[in-house]
Amino acid sequence: FMQPWKCTDVVSVGGVAVRPGDAIVGDQDGVVVVPAKVADKVYSIAHGREEIEEIIKEELIKNPGPPGIYYPFMSGKIQVDSPLGKLLATKGITPENSNQFEGSADW
């Protein structure tokens, strides 16, 4: 049984600094440290992407084809006139209500 030497201090994990309040997020693709000061914004972006992924999956089940028509998000943000932008518009997701589009992204 070990006692901690310090609490609420910066630690290094795999060469990455982890500070008190930082979020550590992992999935099958890897692990990332999200600094506390940007965690809410990162969550918002990631949650938006998860919603979009579900729409793409539903579309590909209904209309099988290469998923590449919806990818990649070259700039990290969706172009309104791209196949993905057009698909999202049919679901009511537009630059006016999503932070995922070119020109409307707040990141």
XYZ file of N, CA, C and O in Angstrom:
428
model
N 0.851 -1.181 0.000
C 0.000 0.000 0.000
C 0.886 1.229 0.000
O 1.727 1.397 0.868
N 0.723 2.067 -1.011
C 1.565 3.260 -1.131
C 0.763 4.511 -0.814
O -0.405 4.609 -1.165
N 1.395 5.450 -0.206
C 0.803 6.756 0.072
C 1.290 7.737 -0.983
O 2.443 7.665 -1.408
N 0.438 8.657 -1.428
C 0.906 9.646 -2.413
C 1.903 10.601 -1.777
O 1.808 10.935 -0.604
N 2.878 10.998 -2.598
C 3.860 11.971 -2.118
C 3.283 13.376 -2.165
O 3.567 14.206 -1.340
N 2.490 13.620 -3.185
C 1.887 14.941 -3.355
C 0.479 14.776 -3.912
O 0.185 13.802 -4.591
N -0.340 15.749 -3.664
C -1.683 15.792 -4.251
C -1.816 17.088 -5.039
O -1.160 18.082 -4.729
N -2.666 17.077 -6.038
C -2.920 18.243 -6.892
C -1.634 18.880 -7.402
O -1.419 20.074 -7.293
N -0.797 18.040 -7.972
C 0.467 18.503 -8.533
C 0.535 18.048 -9.991
O -0.202 17.170 -10.413
N 1.388 18.657 -10.769
C 1.597 18.268 -12.161
C 2.395 16.971 -12.184
O 3.373 16.827 -11.458
N 1.938 16.022 -13.025
C 2.666 14.770 -13.190
C 2.969 14.587 -14.668
O 2.341 15.204 -15.534
N 3.917 13.746 -14.951
C 4.247 13.417 -16.333
C 3.862 11.968 -16.575
O 4.281 11.070 -15.841
N 3.033 11.766 -17.610
C 2.603 10.419 -17.976
C 3.016 10.187 -19.422
O 2.525 10.862 -20.327
N 3.960 9.315 -19.613
C 4.444 9.060 -20.963
C 5.051 10.289 -21.607
O 4.955 10.479 -22.813
N 5.628 11.164 -20.797
C 6.238 12.381 -21.310
C 5.255 13.528 -21.524
O 5.623 14.578 -22.031
N 3.983 13.333 -21.145
C 2.956 14.372 -21.307
C 2.591 14.914 -19.933
O 2.288 14.151 -19.019
N 2.612 16.232 -19.795
C 2.245 16.856 -18.529
C 0.737 16.753 -18.313
O -0.050 17.060 -19.204
N 0.365 16.306 -17.120
C -1.042 16.232 -16.732
C -1.188 17.090 -15.486
O -0.516 16.870 -14.487
N -2.076 18.084 -15.593
C -2.273 19.033 -14.501
C -3.590 18.753 -13.781
O -4.495 18.162 -14.370
N -3.719 19.194 -12.558
C -4.984 19.014 -11.855
C -6.145 19.600 -12.671
O -6.041 20.702 -13.204
N -7.218 18.849 -12.791
C -8.382 19.302 -13.538
C -8.386 18.886 -14.995
O -9.419 18.983 -15.665
N -7.240 18.448 -15.529
C -7.199 17.990 -16.915
C -8.062 16.744 -17.066
O -8.227 15.960 -16.129
N -8.607 16.570 -18.253
C -9.384 15.365 -18.555
C -8.500 14.418 -19.346
O -7.765 14.843 -20.240
N -8.573 13.160 -19.012
C -7.868 12.133 -19.771
C -8.940 11.293 -20.442
O -9.805 10.724 -19.783
N -8.903 11.277 -21.780
C -9.937 10.606 -22.561
C -9.276 9.541 -23.413
O -8.257 9.793 -24.049
N -9.869 8.370 -23.427
C -9.306 7.298 -24.226
C -10.380 6.465 -24.900
O -11.508 6.382 -24.419
N -10.017 5.878 -26.021
C -10.875 4.922 -26.705
C -9.974 3.945 -27.443
O -8.768 3.903 -27.187
N -10.555 3.171 -28.360
C -9.779 2.164 -29.070
C -8.671 2.761 -29.939
O -7.758 2.069 -30.342
N -8.762 4.074 -30.221
C -7.760 4.718 -31.061
C -6.598 5.309 -30.280
O -5.577 5.656 -30.858
N -6.759 5.493 -28.972
C -5.673 6.058 -28.186
C -6.179 6.857 -26.997
O -7.357 6.812 -26.651
N -5.258 7.591 -26.402
C -5.538 8.380 -25.204
C -5.007 9.786 -25.418
O -3.957 9.973 -26.025
N -5.744 10.768 -24.897
C -5.322 12.153 -25.024
C -5.576 12.868 -23.697
O -6.521 12.548 -22.986
N -4.714 13.820 -23.385
C -4.905 14.681 -22.226
C -5.503 15.987 -22.731
O -4.950 16.635 -23.616
N -6.649 16.362 -22.174
C -7.323 17.591 -22.566
C -7.168 18.591 -21.416
O -7.678 18.352 -20.327
N -6.471 19.703 -21.666
C -6.303 20.700 -20.598
C -7.658 21.202 -20.096
O -8.598 21.400 -20.879
N -7.755 21.389 -18.796
C -9.009 21.802 -18.173
C -9.584 23.060 -18.808
O -10.798 23.167 -18.995
N -8.722 24.004 -19.193
C -9.227 25.280 -19.713
C -9.932 25.156 -21.063
O -10.665 26.050 -21.450
N -9.739 24.051 -21.786
C -10.411 23.873 -23.076
C -11.310 22.640 -23.104
O -11.848 22.286 -24.155
N -11.498 22.004 -21.975
C -12.259 20.742 -21.929
C -13.691 20.919 -22.421
O -14.200 20.075 -23.156
N -14.363 22.000 -22.040
C -15.746 22.203 -22.488
C -15.825 22.353 -23.998
O -16.710 21.793 -24.646
N -14.905 23.094 -24.579
C -14.904 23.300 -26.035
C -14.588 21.983 -26.760
O -15.230 21.645 -27.752
N -13.629 21.232 -26.235
C -13.277 19.951 -26.845
C -14.466 18.997 -26.768
O -14.785 18.295 -27.731
N -15.165 19.000 -25.636
C -16.354 18.153 -25.512
C -17.401 18.545 -26.559
O -17.988 17.686 -27.203
N -17.631 19.830 -26.716
C -18.620 20.309 -27.682
C -18.279 19.856 -29.096
O -19.138 19.375 -29.842
N -17.018 19.980 -29.471
C -16.569 19.559 -30.805
C -16.729 18.048 -30.959
O -17.295 17.560 -31.945
N -16.261 17.301 -29.965
C -16.324 15.841 -30.044
C -17.763 15.343 -30.065
O -18.102 14.433 -30.837
N -18.616 15.941 -29.258
C -20.028 15.533 -29.229
C -20.681 15.809 -30.589
O -21.432 14.971 -31.099
N -20.384 16.950 -31.184
C -20.904 17.261 -32.515
C -20.454 16.245 -33.543
O -21.227 15.819 -34.412
N -19.197 15.831 -33.446
C -18.672 14.832 -34.389
C -19.349 13.483 -34.196
O -19.627 12.775 -35.162
N -19.626 13.116 -32.955
C -20.315 11.846 -32.703
C -21.703 11.850 -33.324
O -22.130 10.856 -33.914
N -22.422 12.960 -33.201
C -23.745 13.072 -33.815
C -23.650 12.934 -35.339
O -24.464 12.254 -35.967
N -22.657 13.575 -35.917
C -22.455 13.510 -37.368
C -22.104 12.088 -37.805
O -22.607 11.596 -38.818
N -21.270 11.407 -37.031
C -20.913 10.024 -37.361
C -22.154 9.140 -37.398
O -22.280 8.283 -38.279
N -23.069 9.346 -36.477
C -24.302 8.552 -36.460
C -25.147 8.816 -37.701
O -25.721 7.891 -38.286
N -25.220 10.067 -38.119
C -25.972 10.416 -39.335
C -25.342 9.752 -40.554
O -26.046 9.203 -41.412
N -24.020 9.780 -40.631
C -23.326 9.143 -41.757
C -23.585 7.635 -41.752
O -23.883 7.043 -42.794
N -23.498 7.001 -40.591
C -23.747 5.555 -40.506
C -25.160 5.222 -40.973
O -25.362 4.274 -41.733
N -26.144 5.989 -40.500
C -27.537 5.767 -40.918
C -27.685 5.911 -42.435
O -28.363 5.116 -43.078
N -27.053 6.928 -42.989
C -27.137 7.168 -44.436
C -26.505 6.016 -45.211
O -27.050 5.571 -46.231
N -25.382 5.519 -44.745
C -24.704 4.438 -45.462
C -25.460 3.119 -45.346
O -25.363 2.268 -46.233
N -26.238 2.957 -44.277
C -27.079 1.761 -44.171
C -28.225 1.857 -45.171
O -28.542 0.895 -45.865
N -28.830 3.049 -45.273
C -29.944 3.256 -46.211
C -29.471 3.259 -47.658
O -30.149 2.746 -48.539
N -28.339 3.871 -47.906
C -27.796 4.033 -49.255
C -26.334 3.592 -49.275
O -25.438 4.422 -49.210
N -26.095 2.285 -49.352
C -24.717 1.803 -49.311
C -23.847 2.448 -50.396
O -24.293 2.675 -51.513
N -22.664 2.759 -50.003
C -21.700 3.361 -50.913
C -20.413 3.628 -50.163
O -20.303 3.323 -48.973
N -19.452 4.196 -50.837
C -18.172 4.449 -50.171
C -18.304 5.589 -49.150
O -18.801 6.668 -49.483
N -17.899 5.351 -47.910
C -17.977 6.417 -46.912
C -17.067 7.593 -47.231
O -17.256 8.689 -46.708
N -16.140 7.383 -48.146
C -15.208 8.441 -48.513
C -15.864 9.682 -49.090
O -15.263 10.751 -49.077
N -17.100 9.571 -49.565
C -17.748 10.778 -50.083
C -18.031 11.781 -48.969
O -18.210 12.957 -49.240
N -18.063 11.310 -47.729
C -18.316 12.203 -46.598
C -17.034 12.617 -45.879
O -17.077 13.390 -44.942
N -15.925 12.057 -46.306
C -14.649 12.345 -45.645
C -13.614 12.715 -46.671
O -13.779 12.433 -47.835
N -12.488 13.189 -46.280
C -12.178 13.598 -44.909
C -12.652 15.018 -44.653
O -12.979 15.754 -45.577
N -12.650 15.390 -43.422
C -12.881 16.780 -43.050
C -11.502 17.418 -43.223
O -10.723 17.476 -42.299
N -11.160 17.829 -44.414
C -9.791 18.273 -44.710
C -9.311 19.368 -43.769
O -8.198 19.325 -43.288
N -10.132 20.355 -43.514
C -9.703 21.447 -42.652
C -10.090 21.194 -41.206
O -9.803 21.994 -40.342
N -10.775 20.075 -40.971
C -11.320 19.833 -39.651
C -12.726 20.385 -39.529
O -13.409 20.137 -38.559
N -13.156 21.151 -40.528
C -14.479 21.764 -40.504
C -15.204 21.421 -41.800
O -14.599 21.252 -42.845
N -16.512 21.344 -41.722
C -17.317 20.886 -42.850
C -17.633 22.033 -43.809
O -18.012 23.116 -43.377
N -17.486 21.767 -45.088
C -17.872 22.731 -46.125
C -19.380 22.575 -46.374
O -19.870 21.458 -46.540
N -20.104 23.677 -46.407
C -21.558 23.644 -46.582
C -21.959 22.942 -47.871
O -22.928 22.182 -47.897
N -21.205 23.155 -48.950
C -21.580 22.588 -50.250
C -20.983 21.202 -50.511
O -21.127 20.659 -51.594
N -20.361 20.604 -49.500
C -19.802 19.259 -49.654
C -20.918 18.226 -49.516
O -22.012 18.536 -49.021
N -20.670 16.978 -49.950
C -21.691 15.936 -49.759
C -22.126 15.815 -48.289
O -23.306 15.653 -48.005
N -21.172 15.929 -47.372
C -21.524 15.846 -45.955
C -22.359 17.044 -45.526
O -23.355 16.899 -44.822
N -21.987 18.235 -45.962
C -22.760 19.428 -45.635
C -24.188 19.333 -46.137
O -25.138 19.699 -45.434
N -24.349 18.807 -47.331
C -25.684 18.648 -47.902
C -26.498 17.592 -47.151
O -27.688 17.773 -46.902
N -25.849 16.493 -46.771
C -26.528 15.454 -45.992
C -26.988 16.026 -44.647
O -28.132 15.821 -44.230
N -26.108 16.751 -43.983
C -26.458 17.316 -42.682
C -27.610 18.306 -42.795
O -28.475 18.361 -41.913
N -27.637 19.076 -43.866
C -28.729 20.038 -44.062
C -30.078 19.330 -44.122
O -31.076 19.858 -43.616
N -30.108 18.118 -44.689
C -31.376 17.376 -44.743
C -31.823 16.934 -43.357
O -32.987 16.599 -43.157
N -30.901 16.933 -42.407
C -31.204 16.553 -41.023
C -31.360 17.771 -40.127
O -31.455 17.658 -38.907
N -31.309 18.964 -40.738
C -31.481 20.190 -39.964
C -30.218 20.694 -39.284
O -30.281 21.585 -38.452
N -29.076 20.140 -39.647
C -27.805 20.583 -39.062
C -27.142 21.537 -40.047
O -26.793 21.147 -41.163
N -27.002 22.777 -39.651
C -26.491 23.842 -40.522
C -25.465 24.673 -39.766
O -25.320 24.539 -38.542
N -24.775 25.574 -40.460
C -23.828 26.457 -39.770
C -24.495 27.310 -38.680
O -23.835 27.731 -37.738
N -25.789 27.522 -38.811
C -26.489 28.345 -37.826
C -26.675 27.631 -36.491
O -26.829 28.273 -35.464
N -26.653 26.293 -36.499
C -26.884 25.575 -35.242
C -25.810 24.543 -34.908
O -26.001 23.714 -34.027
N -24.688 24.592 -35.614
C -23.608 23.636 -35.365
C -22.259 24.337 -35.441
O -22.051 25.218 -36.269
N -21.336 23.922 -34.598
C -19.988 24.496 -34.616
C -19.026 23.685 -35.477
O -17.827 23.815 -35.361
N -19.550 22.871 -36.367
C -18.717 21.968 -37.158
C -18.402 22.457 -38.566
O -17.662 21.817 -39.286
N -18.971 23.601 -38.965
C -18.841 24.061 -40.347
C -17.791 25.156 -40.511
O -17.544 25.939 -39.591
N -17.211 25.210 -41.717
C -16.321 26.320 -42.086
C -17.050 27.625 -41.835
O -18.209 27.758 -42.181
N -16.378 28.581 -41.238
C -16.949 29.896 -41.038
C -17.830 30.036 -39.824
O -18.075 31.129 -39.352
N -18.328 28.907 -39.290
C -19.170 28.998 -38.096
C -18.503 28.361 -36.896
O -18.986 28.502 -35.780
N -17.423 27.668 -37.132
C -16.742 26.979 -36.037
C -16.129 28.000 -35.081
O -15.565 29.003 -35.501
N -16.256 27.715 -33.816
C -15.691 28.603 -32.794
C -14.386 28.024 -32.240
O -14.036 28.270 -31.117
N -13.682 27.268 -33.079
C -12.424 26.658 -32.637
C -11.413 26.724 -33.734
O -11.645 26.984 -34.831
